[in-house]
Short mmCIF file of C-alpha atoms and ligand atoms in Angstrom, two decimals:
data_model
loop_
_atom_site.label_atom_id
_atom_site.label_comp_id
_atom_site.label_asym_id
_atom_site.label_seq_id
_atom_site.Cartn_x
_atom_site.Cartn_y
_atom_site.Cartn_z
CA MET A 1 -52.95 -33.12 16.35
CA ASN A 2 -55.25 -33.35 13.35
CA PRO A 3 -55.05 -30.48 10.90
CA SER A 4 -58.05 -28.12 11.02
CA LEU A 5 -59.62 -28.77 7.65
CA ILE A 6 -62.94 -27.16 6.71
CA PRO A 7 -64.89 -28.68 5.06
CA ALA A 8 -63.81 -32.00 6.59
CA PRO A 9 -62.53 -34.30 3.84
CA HIS A 10 -64.09 -37.66 3.08
CA THR A 11 -61.13 -39.57 4.50
CA LEU A 12 -58.08 -38.27 6.29
CA VAL A 13 -55.17 -40.22 7.73
CA VAL A 14 -52.50 -38.27 9.58
CA HIS A 15 -48.95 -39.65 9.68
CA ASP A 16 -45.93 -38.62 11.71
CA GLY A 17 -43.73 -35.85 10.46
CA ALA A 18 -44.04 -33.06 7.97
CA PHE A 19 -42.72 -31.85 4.66
CA GLU A 20 -41.23 -28.40 4.77
CA LEU A 21 -41.44 -25.83 2.01
CA THR A 22 -38.06 -24.15 1.59
CA PRO A 23 -36.60 -21.56 -0.77
CA ARG A 24 -35.42 -24.51 -2.87
CA THR A 25 -38.77 -26.28 -3.22
CA ALA A 26 -39.77 -26.67 -6.86
CA VAL A 27 -43.13 -27.37 -8.46
CA HIS A 28 -44.03 -29.92 -11.08
CA ALA A 29 -47.57 -29.39 -12.31
CA PRO A 30 -49.68 -29.01 -15.43
CA GLU A 31 -50.47 -25.51 -16.55
CA CYS A 32 -53.95 -24.85 -15.18
CA HIS A 33 -55.89 -22.60 -12.81
CA ALA A 34 -55.09 -24.83 -9.82
CA THR A 35 -51.34 -24.58 -10.39
CA GLY A 36 -51.44 -20.85 -11.03
CA PHE A 37 -53.54 -20.30 -7.94
CA LEU A 38 -51.32 -22.41 -5.70
CA THR A 39 -48.01 -20.93 -6.78
CA ALA A 40 -49.34 -17.37 -6.52
CA LEU A 41 -50.64 -18.03 -3.01
CA LEU A 42 -47.44 -19.70 -1.82
CA ARG A 43 -45.14 -17.10 -3.37
CA ARG A 44 -47.11 -14.24 -1.88
CA ALA A 45 -46.89 -15.47 1.71
CA THR A 46 -43.50 -17.24 1.68
CA GLY A 47 -41.57 -15.01 -0.70
CA TYR A 48 -40.04 -18.20 -2.18
CA ALA A 49 -39.51 -18.51 -5.92
CA LEU A 50 -41.02 -22.01 -6.27
CA PRO A 51 -39.56 -22.60 -9.74
CA ALA A 52 -40.99 -25.18 -12.10
CA ALA A 53 -38.87 -28.33 -12.35
CA SER A 54 -39.63 -31.88 -13.38
CA GLU A 55 -38.04 -33.12 -10.15
CA GLY A 56 -40.18 -30.76 -8.04
CA ALA A 57 -41.21 -31.94 -4.57
CA LEU A 58 -44.58 -30.28 -4.99
CA ARG A 59 -46.36 -32.34 -7.63
CA LEU A 60 -49.79 -31.87 -9.13
CA SER A 61 -51.11 -34.17 -11.82
CA LEU A 62 -54.25 -35.05 -13.71
CA ASP A 63 -53.70 -38.80 -13.58
CA GLY A 64 -56.06 -39.42 -10.67
CA PRO A 65 -58.58 -42.22 -11.15
CA GLU A 66 -61.91 -41.39 -12.74
CA GLU A 67 -63.70 -42.61 -9.59
CA LEU A 68 -62.61 -39.38 -7.91
CA GLY A 69 -65.30 -37.68 -9.96
CA ARG A 70 -65.41 -34.15 -11.26
CA GLU A 71 -64.28 -32.46 -8.05
CA GLY A 72 -62.53 -35.22 -6.11
CA TYR A 73 -58.80 -35.42 -5.44
CA ARG A 74 -56.20 -37.42 -3.61
CA LEU A 75 -53.55 -35.63 -1.56
CA ASP A 76 -50.52 -37.40 -0.12
CA VAL A 77 -47.87 -35.63 1.88
CA ASP A 78 -44.76 -37.39 3.17
CA THR A 79 -41.49 -35.94 4.42
CA GLU A 80 -40.13 -35.91 0.84
CA GLY A 81 -42.91 -33.95 -0.79
CA VAL A 82 -46.50 -33.30 -1.73
CA ARG A 83 -48.45 -35.24 -4.31
CA LEU A 84 -51.88 -33.97 -5.43
CA ARG A 85 -53.80 -35.99 -7.99
CA ALA A 86 -57.19 -35.52 -9.58
CA HIS A 87 -59.02 -36.56 -12.69
CA THR A 88 -59.94 -32.98 -13.62
CA GLU A 89 -58.52 -29.50 -13.23
CA GLU A 90 -61.47 -28.72 -10.98
CA GLY A 91 -60.51 -31.58 -8.69
CA LEU A 92 -56.96 -30.25 -8.50
CA PHE A 93 -58.32 -26.84 -7.62
CA ARG A 94 -60.39 -28.21 -4.72
CA GLY A 95 -57.35 -30.17 -3.54
CA VAL A 96 -55.25 -27.00 -3.60
CA GLN A 97 -57.69 -25.48 -1.08
CA THR A 98 -57.05 -28.41 1.23
CA LEU A 99 -53.29 -28.10 0.82
CA ARG A 100 -53.63 -24.41 1.64
CA GLN A 101 -55.29 -25.30 4.95
CA LEU A 102 -52.51 -27.76 5.84
CA LEU A 103 -50.02 -24.89 5.87
CA PRO A 104 -49.66 -22.53 8.85
CA ALA A 105 -52.35 -19.81 9.05
CA ARG A 106 -49.87 -17.14 7.92
CA ILE A 107 -50.07 -18.65 4.42
CA GLU A 108 -53.12 -16.37 4.07
CA SER A 109 -50.98 -13.29 4.52
CA PRO A 110 -50.92 -10.86 1.57
CA ARG A 111 -47.19 -10.24 2.12
CA PRO A 112 -44.14 -12.44 2.84
CA CYS A 113 -43.88 -13.87 6.34
CA PRO A 114 -40.99 -15.73 7.98
CA GLY A 115 -40.97 -19.56 7.82
CA PRO A 116 -40.91 -22.34 8.69
CA TRP A 117 -43.64 -23.72 6.38
CA PRO A 118 -44.36 -27.28 7.50
CA ILE A 119 -47.08 -29.36 5.83
CA PRO A 120 -48.09 -32.32 8.01
CA CYS A 121 -47.84 -35.79 6.47
CA VAL A 122 -51.32 -36.96 5.50
CA SER A 123 -53.22 -39.16 3.08
CA ILE A 124 -56.50 -37.61 2.02
CA THR A 125 -59.11 -38.90 -0.40
CA ASP A 126 -61.90 -36.47 -0.94
CA ALA A 127 -64.95 -35.65 -3.03
CA PRO A 128 -68.02 -33.55 -2.31
CA ARG A 129 -71.34 -34.78 -0.95
CA PHE A 130 -73.27 -32.28 -3.13
CA ARG A 131 -72.57 -30.88 -6.57
CA TRP A 132 -74.30 -27.51 -5.88
CA ARG A 133 -72.43 -25.57 -3.21
CA GLY A 134 -73.53 -22.01 -3.62
CA VAL A 135 -73.25 -18.58 -2.15
CA MET A 136 -75.57 -15.78 -3.23
CA LEU A 137 -74.97 -12.05 -3.14
CA ASP A 138 -77.79 -9.54 -3.50
CA VAL A 139 -76.31 -6.62 -5.42
CA ALA A 140 -79.75 -5.08 -5.96
CA ARG A 141 -80.73 -3.77 -2.50
CA HIS A 142 -77.25 -2.33 -2.18
CA PHE A 143 -74.84 -2.37 -5.07
CA PHE A 144 -71.46 -4.05 -4.62
CA ASP A 145 -68.86 -3.29 -7.28
CA VAL A 146 -66.49 -5.63 -9.11
CA GLU A 147 -63.81 -5.41 -6.41
CA ALA A 148 -66.31 -6.22 -3.68
CA VAL A 149 -67.68 -9.17 -5.64
CA LYS A 150 -64.16 -10.51 -6.23
CA ARG A 151 -63.51 -10.24 -2.51
CA PHE A 152 -66.76 -12.13 -1.88
CA ILE A 153 -65.54 -14.86 -4.25
CA ASP A 154 -62.22 -14.94 -2.39
CA ARG A 155 -64.13 -15.64 0.81
CA ALA A 156 -65.96 -18.61 -0.71
CA VAL A 157 -63.07 -20.24 -2.58
CA PRO A 158 -61.09 -21.67 0.37
CA TYR A 159 -64.24 -23.42 1.54
CA LYS A 160 -64.79 -25.14 -1.82
CA PHE A 161 -67.97 -23.35 -2.91
CA ASN A 162 -68.55 -23.75 -6.63
CA ILE A 163 -71.60 -21.56 -7.40
CA LEU A 164 -71.87 -17.78 -7.26
CA HIS A 165 -75.51 -16.76 -7.57
CA LEU A 166 -75.84 -13.02 -8.23
CA HIS A 167 -79.22 -11.49 -7.44
CA LEU A 168 -78.98 -8.80 -10.11
CA THR A 169 -82.41 -7.21 -10.14
CA ASP A 170 -85.01 -6.23 -7.59
CA ASP A 171 -87.40 -3.43 -6.75
CA GLN A 172 -84.55 -1.22 -5.54
CA GLY A 173 -82.30 -1.53 -8.57
CA TRP A 174 -81.43 -3.20 -11.87
CA ARG A 175 -77.68 -3.83 -11.76
CA LEU A 176 -76.63 -5.22 -15.15
CA ARG A 177 -76.38 -3.11 -18.28
CA ILE A 178 -78.62 -4.42 -21.07
CA GLU A 179 -77.63 -2.75 -24.35
CA SER A 180 -81.07 -3.12 -25.94
CA HIS A 181 -82.70 -1.48 -22.90
CA PRO A 182 -80.25 1.14 -21.60
CA ARG A 183 -82.73 2.80 -19.25
CA LEU A 184 -82.70 -0.27 -17.01
CA THR A 185 -79.37 0.94 -15.70
CA GLU A 186 -79.36 4.60 -16.75
CA HIS A 187 -82.46 5.09 -14.63
CA GLY A 188 -83.24 1.79 -12.87
CA ALA A 189 -79.78 1.46 -11.31
CA THR A 190 -79.74 4.89 -9.68
CA SER A 191 -81.68 3.81 -6.59
CA GLN A 192 -80.98 1.46 -3.68
CA VAL A 193 -82.30 0.93 -0.17
CA GLY A 194 -81.97 4.31 1.50
CA GLU A 195 -80.41 7.41 0.02
CA GLY A 196 -77.31 6.19 -1.82
CA PRO A 197 -76.55 6.43 -5.54
CA GLY A 198 -77.07 2.77 -6.54
CA GLY A 199 -74.75 1.50 -9.25
CA HIS A 200 -74.48 -1.18 -11.89
CA PHE A 201 -72.16 -3.50 -13.79
CA THR A 202 -71.27 -2.76 -17.38
CA GLN A 203 -71.16 -5.89 -19.49
CA ALA A 204 -67.35 -5.72 -19.34
CA ASP A 205 -67.55 -5.58 -15.53
CA PHE A 206 -69.79 -8.59 -15.50
CA ALA A 207 -67.47 -10.49 -17.85
CA GLU A 208 -64.61 -9.69 -15.48
CA ILE A 209 -66.53 -11.23 -12.56
CA VAL A 210 -67.41 -14.30 -14.60
CA ALA A 211 -63.76 -14.78 -15.61
CA TYR A 212 -62.51 -14.27 -12.05
CA ALA A 213 -65.02 -16.85 -10.80
CA ALA A 214 -64.23 -19.28 -13.62
CA ALA A 215 -60.51 -19.14 -12.83
CA ARG A 216 -61.53 -20.34 -9.36
CA HIS A 217 -63.88 -23.01 -10.71
CA MET A 218 -66.99 -21.15 -9.63
CA THR A 219 -69.97 -20.89 -11.95
CA VAL A 220 -71.90 -17.63 -11.99
CA VAL A 221 -75.69 -18.02 -11.88
CA PRO A 222 -77.33 -14.71 -12.79
CA GLU A 223 -80.78 -14.02 -11.40
CA ILE A 224 -83.36 -11.83 -13.11
CA ASP A 225 -86.15 -11.84 -10.53
CA LEU A 226 -89.64 -12.14 -12.13
CA PRO A 227 -92.56 -11.37 -12.23
CA GLY A 228 -92.45 -9.65 -8.80
CA HIS A 229 -89.47 -7.70 -7.40
CA THR A 230 -89.54 -5.68 -10.64
CA GLN A 231 -90.14 -2.07 -9.66
CA ALA A 232 -86.76 -0.86 -11.01
CA ALA A 233 -87.50 -2.38 -14.43
CA MET A 234 -90.99 -0.86 -14.55
CA ALA A 235 -89.74 2.54 -13.44
CA SER A 236 -87.31 2.38 -16.38
CA TYR A 237 -89.89 1.17 -18.92
CA PRO A 238 -93.43 1.92 -17.69
CA HIS A 239 -94.96 -0.21 -20.45
CA LEU A 240 -93.81 -3.20 -18.40
CA ALA A 241 -96.20 -2.26 -15.59
CA PRO A 242 -99.75 -3.66 -15.64
CA ASP A 243 -101.34 -0.19 -15.96
CA GLY A 244 -98.47 1.30 -17.98
CA ALA A 245 -98.01 4.06 -15.41
CA ASP A 246 -94.66 5.23 -14.11
CA THR A 247 -94.56 4.08 -10.51
CA GLY A 248 -91.16 5.61 -9.78
CA LEU A 249 -88.01 4.23 -8.20
CA TYR A 250 -88.22 2.43 -4.86
CA ARG A 251 -85.85 2.85 -1.91
CA GLY A 252 -87.64 0.98 0.87
CA MET A 253 -87.33 -2.58 2.18
CA LYS A 254 -90.77 -4.02 1.50
CA VAL A 255 -91.26 -7.10 -0.66
CA GLY A 256 -94.13 -8.49 -2.69
CA PHE A 257 -95.71 -5.27 -4.02
CA SER A 258 -94.59 -5.12 -7.66
CA GLN A 259 -95.51 -7.18 -10.70
CA LEU A 260 -94.86 -7.09 -14.42
CA ALA A 261 -97.67 -6.80 -16.98
CA VAL A 262 -98.07 -10.53 -17.38
CA HIS A 263 -100.81 -10.26 -20.04
CA LYS A 264 -98.92 -8.08 -22.53
CA SER A 265 -96.85 -9.76 -25.20
CA THR A 266 -94.39 -6.85 -25.10
CA THR A 267 -93.38 -8.07 -21.63
CA TYR A 268 -92.18 -11.31 -23.17
CA ASP A 269 -90.39 -9.46 -25.97
CA PHE A 270 -88.59 -7.53 -23.26
CA LEU A 271 -87.64 -10.68 -21.35
CA ASP A 272 -86.42 -12.37 -24.51
CA ALA A 273 -84.23 -9.37 -25.26
CA VAL A 274 -82.83 -9.41 -21.72
CA PHE A 275 -82.09 -13.14 -21.80
CA ALA A 276 -80.45 -12.75 -25.22
CA GLU A 277 -77.78 -10.59 -23.56
CA VAL A 278 -77.56 -12.27 -20.17
CA ALA A 279 -77.25 -15.84 -21.46
CA PRO A 280 -73.94 -15.44 -23.30
CA LEU A 281 -72.53 -13.14 -20.62
CA ALA A 282 -72.86 -15.85 -17.97
CA PRO A 283 -71.77 -18.93 -19.92
CA GLY A 284 -72.69 -21.41 -17.18
CA PRO A 285 -75.68 -23.71 -17.71
CA TYR A 286 -78.10 -21.89 -15.39
CA LEU A 287 -80.37 -18.87 -15.46
CA HIS A 288 -82.27 -18.01 -12.27
CA LEU A 289 -85.70 -16.51 -12.90
CA GLY A 290 -86.57 -15.69 -9.31
CA GLY A 291 -90.30 -16.26 -9.05
CA ASP A 292 -90.48 -15.49 -5.31
CA GLU A 293 -93.12 -13.46 -3.54
CA ALA A 294 -95.20 -12.49 -6.59
CA HIS A 295 -98.02 -11.55 -4.22
CA GLN A 296 -99.78 -9.23 -6.68
CA THR A 297 -100.08 -11.92 -9.34
CA SER A 298 -102.86 -14.50 -9.13
CA ALA A 299 -101.85 -18.14 -9.00
CA GLU A 300 -103.26 -18.61 -12.49
CA ASP A 301 -101.44 -15.61 -13.96
CA TYR A 302 -98.23 -16.64 -12.21
CA ALA A 303 -98.36 -20.13 -13.71
CA ALA A 304 -99.14 -18.72 -17.16
CA PHE A 305 -96.30 -16.20 -16.87
CA MET A 306 -93.75 -18.81 -15.83
CA THR A 307 -94.97 -21.25 -18.46
CA ARG A 308 -94.34 -18.62 -21.12
CA THR A 309 -91.06 -17.30 -19.69
CA ILE A 310 -89.22 -20.53 -18.93
CA PRO A 311 -88.99 -21.55 -22.62
CA LEU A 312 -87.43 -18.16 -23.41
CA ALA A 313 -84.60 -18.98 -21.02
CA ALA A 314 -84.44 -22.57 -22.21
CA GLY A 315 -84.31 -21.27 -25.77
CA ARG A 316 -81.06 -19.54 -24.85
CA GLY A 317 -79.64 -22.89 -23.79
CA LYS A 318 -80.18 -22.48 -20.06
CA THR A 319 -81.49 -24.71 -17.31
CA VAL A 320 -83.89 -22.67 -15.24
CA VAL A 321 -83.50 -22.19 -11.51
CA ALA A 322 -86.31 -20.57 -9.51
CA TRP A 323 -87.29 -19.97 -5.91
CA GLN A 324 -89.61 -22.57 -4.45
CA GLU A 325 -92.86 -20.76 -5.34
CA ALA A 326 -92.32 -21.90 -8.93
CA ALA A 327 -93.04 -25.46 -7.79
CA ALA A 328 -96.74 -24.61 -8.22
CA VAL A 329 -96.31 -24.16 -11.99
CA PRO A 330 -97.70 -27.22 -13.80
CA GLY A 331 -95.48 -28.97 -16.30
CA LEU A 332 -92.12 -27.55 -15.29
CA PRO A 333 -89.46 -28.88 -17.64
CA GLU A 334 -87.44 -31.77 -16.32
CA GLY A 335 -84.26 -30.53 -14.70
CA THR A 336 -85.71 -27.21 -13.53
CA HIS A 337 -83.96 -26.52 -10.22
CA LEU A 338 -86.15 -25.30 -7.36
CA GLN A 339 -84.62 -23.37 -4.49
CA TYR A 340 -86.11 -24.08 -1.07
CA TRP A 341 -85.93 -20.91 1.01
CA ARG A 342 -88.79 -20.96 3.52
CA PRO A 343 -87.71 -21.76 7.10
CA ALA A 344 -87.20 -25.46 7.80
CA ARG A 345 -89.41 -25.18 10.86
CA GLU A 346 -92.44 -24.43 8.63
CA PRO A 347 -94.27 -27.34 7.05
CA VAL A 348 -92.99 -28.04 3.55
CA ALA A 349 -95.19 -26.34 0.94
CA PRO A 350 -97.33 -29.08 -0.67
CA ALA A 351 -96.49 -27.93 -4.20
CA LEU A 352 -92.79 -28.22 -3.40
CA ALA A 353 -93.18 -31.67 -1.89
CA ASP A 354 -95.09 -32.64 -4.99
CA ALA A 355 -92.47 -31.27 -7.39
CA ALA A 356 -89.79 -33.07 -5.39
CA SER A 357 -91.68 -36.32 -5.66
CA ARG A 358 -91.65 -35.86 -9.45
CA GLY A 359 -87.86 -35.78 -9.23
CA LEU A 360 -87.17 -32.08 -9.75
CA PRO A 361 -83.79 -31.17 -8.27
CA LEU A 362 -83.80 -29.07 -5.10
CA ILE A 363 -81.27 -26.55 -3.84
CA MET A 364 -81.66 -26.11 -0.09
CA SER A 365 -81.51 -22.62 1.42
CA PRO A 366 -83.85 -22.83 4.41
CA ALA A 367 -83.81 -19.33 5.87
CA ASP A 368 -83.46 -20.51 9.47
CA HIS A 369 -80.24 -22.36 8.63
CA ALA A 370 -78.76 -20.87 5.47
CA TYR A 371 -79.76 -17.18 5.27
CA LEU A 372 -76.61 -15.25 6.02
CA ASP A 373 -78.58 -12.01 6.34
CA MET A 374 -80.30 -13.17 9.53
CA LYS A 375 -78.93 -11.64 12.73
CA TYR A 376 -76.79 -13.95 14.88
CA ASP A 377 -78.69 -12.84 17.97
CA ASP A 378 -80.64 -9.84 19.13
CA SER A 379 -77.50 -7.77 19.62
CA THR A 380 -76.29 -8.10 15.99
CA PRO A 381 -76.30 -4.56 14.55
CA LEU A 382 -76.89 -5.68 10.94
CA GLY A 383 -79.30 -8.07 9.30
CA LEU A 384 -82.95 -9.09 9.48
CA THR A 385 -84.96 -11.33 11.81
CA TRP A 386 -88.02 -12.41 9.83
CA ALA A 387 -86.81 -16.04 9.97
CA GLY A 388 -85.55 -15.66 13.55
CA THR A 389 -81.96 -15.22 14.66
CA LEU A 390 -79.38 -17.61 13.27
CA GLY A 391 -76.50 -18.57 15.50
CA VAL A 392 -73.34 -20.29 14.32
CA ARG A 393 -74.41 -23.69 15.55
CA GLN A 394 -77.84 -23.55 13.93
CA SER A 395 -76.27 -22.73 10.56
CA TYR A 396 -74.13 -25.88 10.94
CA ASP A 397 -76.51 -28.35 12.56
CA TRP A 398 -78.91 -29.39 9.82
CA ASP A 399 -79.16 -32.00 7.14
CA PRO A 400 -80.20 -30.79 3.69
CA GLU A 401 -81.62 -34.21 2.87
CA ALA A 402 -83.90 -34.36 5.92
CA LEU A 403 -86.25 -31.53 4.98
CA VAL A 404 -88.18 -32.94 2.01
CA PRO A 405 -88.30 -36.71 2.29
CA GLY A 406 -87.34 -38.50 -0.89
CA ALA A 407 -86.26 -35.33 -2.70
CA ARG A 408 -83.38 -35.16 -5.12
CA VAL A 409 -81.24 -32.65 -3.24
CA VAL A 410 -78.41 -31.39 -5.42
CA GLY A 411 -76.92 -29.15 -2.80
CA ILE A 412 -77.26 -26.04 -0.73
CA GLU A 413 -76.88 -22.33 -1.14
CA ALA A 414 -76.20 -19.62 1.41
CA PRO A 415 -77.88 -16.36 0.36
CA LEU A 416 -76.66 -12.99 1.55
CA TRP A 417 -79.43 -10.42 1.08
CA THR A 418 -78.30 -6.86 1.52
CA GLU A 419 -81.20 -4.69 2.66
CA THR A 420 -79.13 -3.68 5.71
CA LEU A 421 -75.60 -4.29 4.38
CA THR A 422 -73.68 -1.49 2.70
CA THR A 423 -69.95 -2.25 2.82
CA PRO A 424 -67.69 -5.24 2.12
CA ASP A 425 -66.91 -5.35 5.85
CA ASP A 426 -70.65 -5.67 6.54
CA LEU A 427 -70.67 -8.70 4.24
CA ASP A 428 -67.74 -10.23 6.13
CA HIS A 429 -69.53 -9.70 9.41
CA MET A 430 -72.47 -11.80 8.25
CA LEU A 431 -70.32 -14.41 6.46
CA TYR A 432 -67.96 -15.20 9.30
CA PRO A 433 -68.13 -17.38 11.28
CA ARG A 434 -71.14 -19.02 9.58
CA LEU A 435 -69.88 -19.54 6.04
CA PRO A 436 -67.34 -22.32 6.80
CA GLY A 437 -70.03 -24.37 8.55
CA LEU A 438 -72.34 -24.12 5.56
CA ALA A 439 -69.43 -25.23 3.40
CA GLU A 440 -69.09 -28.32 5.54
CA VAL A 441 -72.83 -29.00 5.24
CA ALA A 442 -72.43 -28.85 1.47
CA TRP A 443 -69.20 -30.80 1.02
CA SER A 444 -68.56 -33.21 3.88
CA PRO A 445 -70.11 -36.64 4.47
CA ALA A 446 -73.42 -36.53 6.35
CA ALA A 447 -71.81 -38.02 9.46
CA ARG A 448 -70.26 -34.87 10.88
CA ASP A 449 -70.73 -33.23 14.22
CA TRP A 450 -70.48 -29.92 15.97
CA ALA A 451 -68.03 -31.22 18.59
CA SER A 452 -65.46 -32.09 15.94
CA TYR A 453 -66.24 -28.97 13.93
CA LEU A 454 -65.93 -26.34 16.65
CA PRO A 455 -62.17 -26.65 17.35
CA ARG A 456 -61.50 -26.53 13.63
CA LEU A 457 -63.64 -23.41 13.28
CA ARG A 458 -61.78 -21.75 16.15
CA ALA A 459 -58.46 -22.55 14.47
CA HIS A 460 -59.68 -20.83 11.31
CA THR A 461 -59.95 -17.46 13.01
CA LEU A 462 -56.13 -17.31 12.76
CA ARG A 463 -56.49 -17.66 8.99
CA TRP A 464 -59.02 -14.82 8.83
CA ASP A 465 -56.69 -12.67 10.93
CA ALA A 466 -53.78 -13.43 8.60
CA ALA A 467 -55.93 -12.64 5.57
CA GLY A 468 -56.89 -9.28 7.04
CA ILE A 469 -60.55 -10.14 7.60
CA THR A 470 -61.21 -7.87 10.53
CA SER A 471 -64.97 -7.53 10.80
CA TYR A 472 -65.98 -11.12 11.50
CA HIS A 473 -68.52 -11.62 14.25
CA ARG A 474 -66.79 -12.52 17.54
CA SER A 475 -69.47 -15.04 18.38
CA PRO A 476 -69.42 -16.69 21.83
CA GLU A 477 -68.70 -20.07 20.21
CA LEU A 478 -65.30 -18.86 19.10
CA ARG A 479 -64.12 -18.38 22.68
CA GLU A 480 -62.49 -21.36 24.39
CA ASP A 481 -64.63 -22.66 27.25
C1 NGO B 1 -86.74 -13.43 1.05
C2 NGO B 1 -87.10 -12.54 -0.11
C3 NGO B 1 -86.00 -11.52 -0.42
C4 NGO B 1 -85.50 -10.86 0.86
C5 NGO B 1 -85.02 -11.95 1.81
C6 NGO B 1 -84.51 -11.35 3.10
C7 NGO B 1 -86.54 -14.59 -0.88
C8 NGO B 1 -86.30 -15.71 -1.76
N1 NGO B 1 -87.23 -13.49 -1.19
O1 NGO B 1 -86.06 -14.50 0.36
O2 NGO B 1 -86.50 -10.54 -1.30
O3 NGO B 1 -84.41 -10.02 0.55
O4 NGO B 1 -86.04 -12.86 2.11
O5 NGO B 1 -84.08 -12.30 4.02
#
């Protein structure tokens, strides 16, 4: 039987037999995140020592051909051992996630389990379809602390996601400490949807998240949502509001009602000061400026605001990412990434189609396929329905390159908005079982199908059980017919 790999690799050949990990198995590998990750995982579940030895049967090396690309790898298992090769440490790390899925599901256990630990003999050559494979967590509507964010990262890593987009600011809260503007968190982080206390990351907290993600080859993309979705910032510093009045903190779930004072130069001084701190904290190449649902700002003011703000981010060395509304801004710098989020069943916004035809890179998050906050069906207790309900199959069955003809699609992102989500278990409920399918959309060759995917997905429930993920949605698809 074929191993249940998600996302499906580019090419997989299964041979007879298996290699078995034993208490005597040794590891020969370069010192890097991939090696550290693999040995920690294996030791935790097997209890074996897995010492380093140059004759080790478990071999990782960086001598893979350059054609494998930045994230590709080659994995060969025969009865004598395991050989994982890549051209980069990142490639090794992705290959380790595949190796992990070749082992029995109990490899996900946080404590030692009895063997045996067979690894089927295979030859795999793999590389991703898209370079942007993102997950997004909204920590503004409800705050999720460092531990919860690390757990969220842990959920994405086995499925080869490489981008963690953090939605750090919104009407309901500003979640990252900015030293030059302490009231953003001293006041603006004390609210959330509903009655709770809010919360925020110190800069040390944020650095801890960035480092945790980096050790798993995930890049953090911080989002400061502008010029709408800014009530928490204006409540902290009323001069940022168009009329300079204190509008107070906001605890509801509406969108599209707030806007910064786009005509005051002090607004841009503020943004420059914010970017000055955010840019070095998240050392990746991207800064997300939001730009969605600025319904109180005229089209002209919106374009002028973005035209003035984007260079401030670029001046800090960042490539700007923005939600698709920003497509309407004339003269966007080359390389600006636009994030498609409207439902795929709606006609493509003309400005977006136009920007795509000028070659601007697109990240695809159509709400009716990729929004993890949509309810599975009408009986789902959590989540929203503005884009409809989103069953497991619908989150899998779509092609990111089919939505905007001729566009340069760099990948996909699965956003998890948290208006209705308050605990890490709530997050798991919305992630599983949809997240693995979105990973396959992002990584695997376009020729994939639900019939081959479904049995693999079902097999993965054993991994979630072993990992102690208890709150996943028991969707009807997971039951054998
Ligand atoms: C929209 C809106 C968010 C909501 C989300 C809920 C975008 C880009 N802006 O997506 O503020 O939280 O829907 O699904």
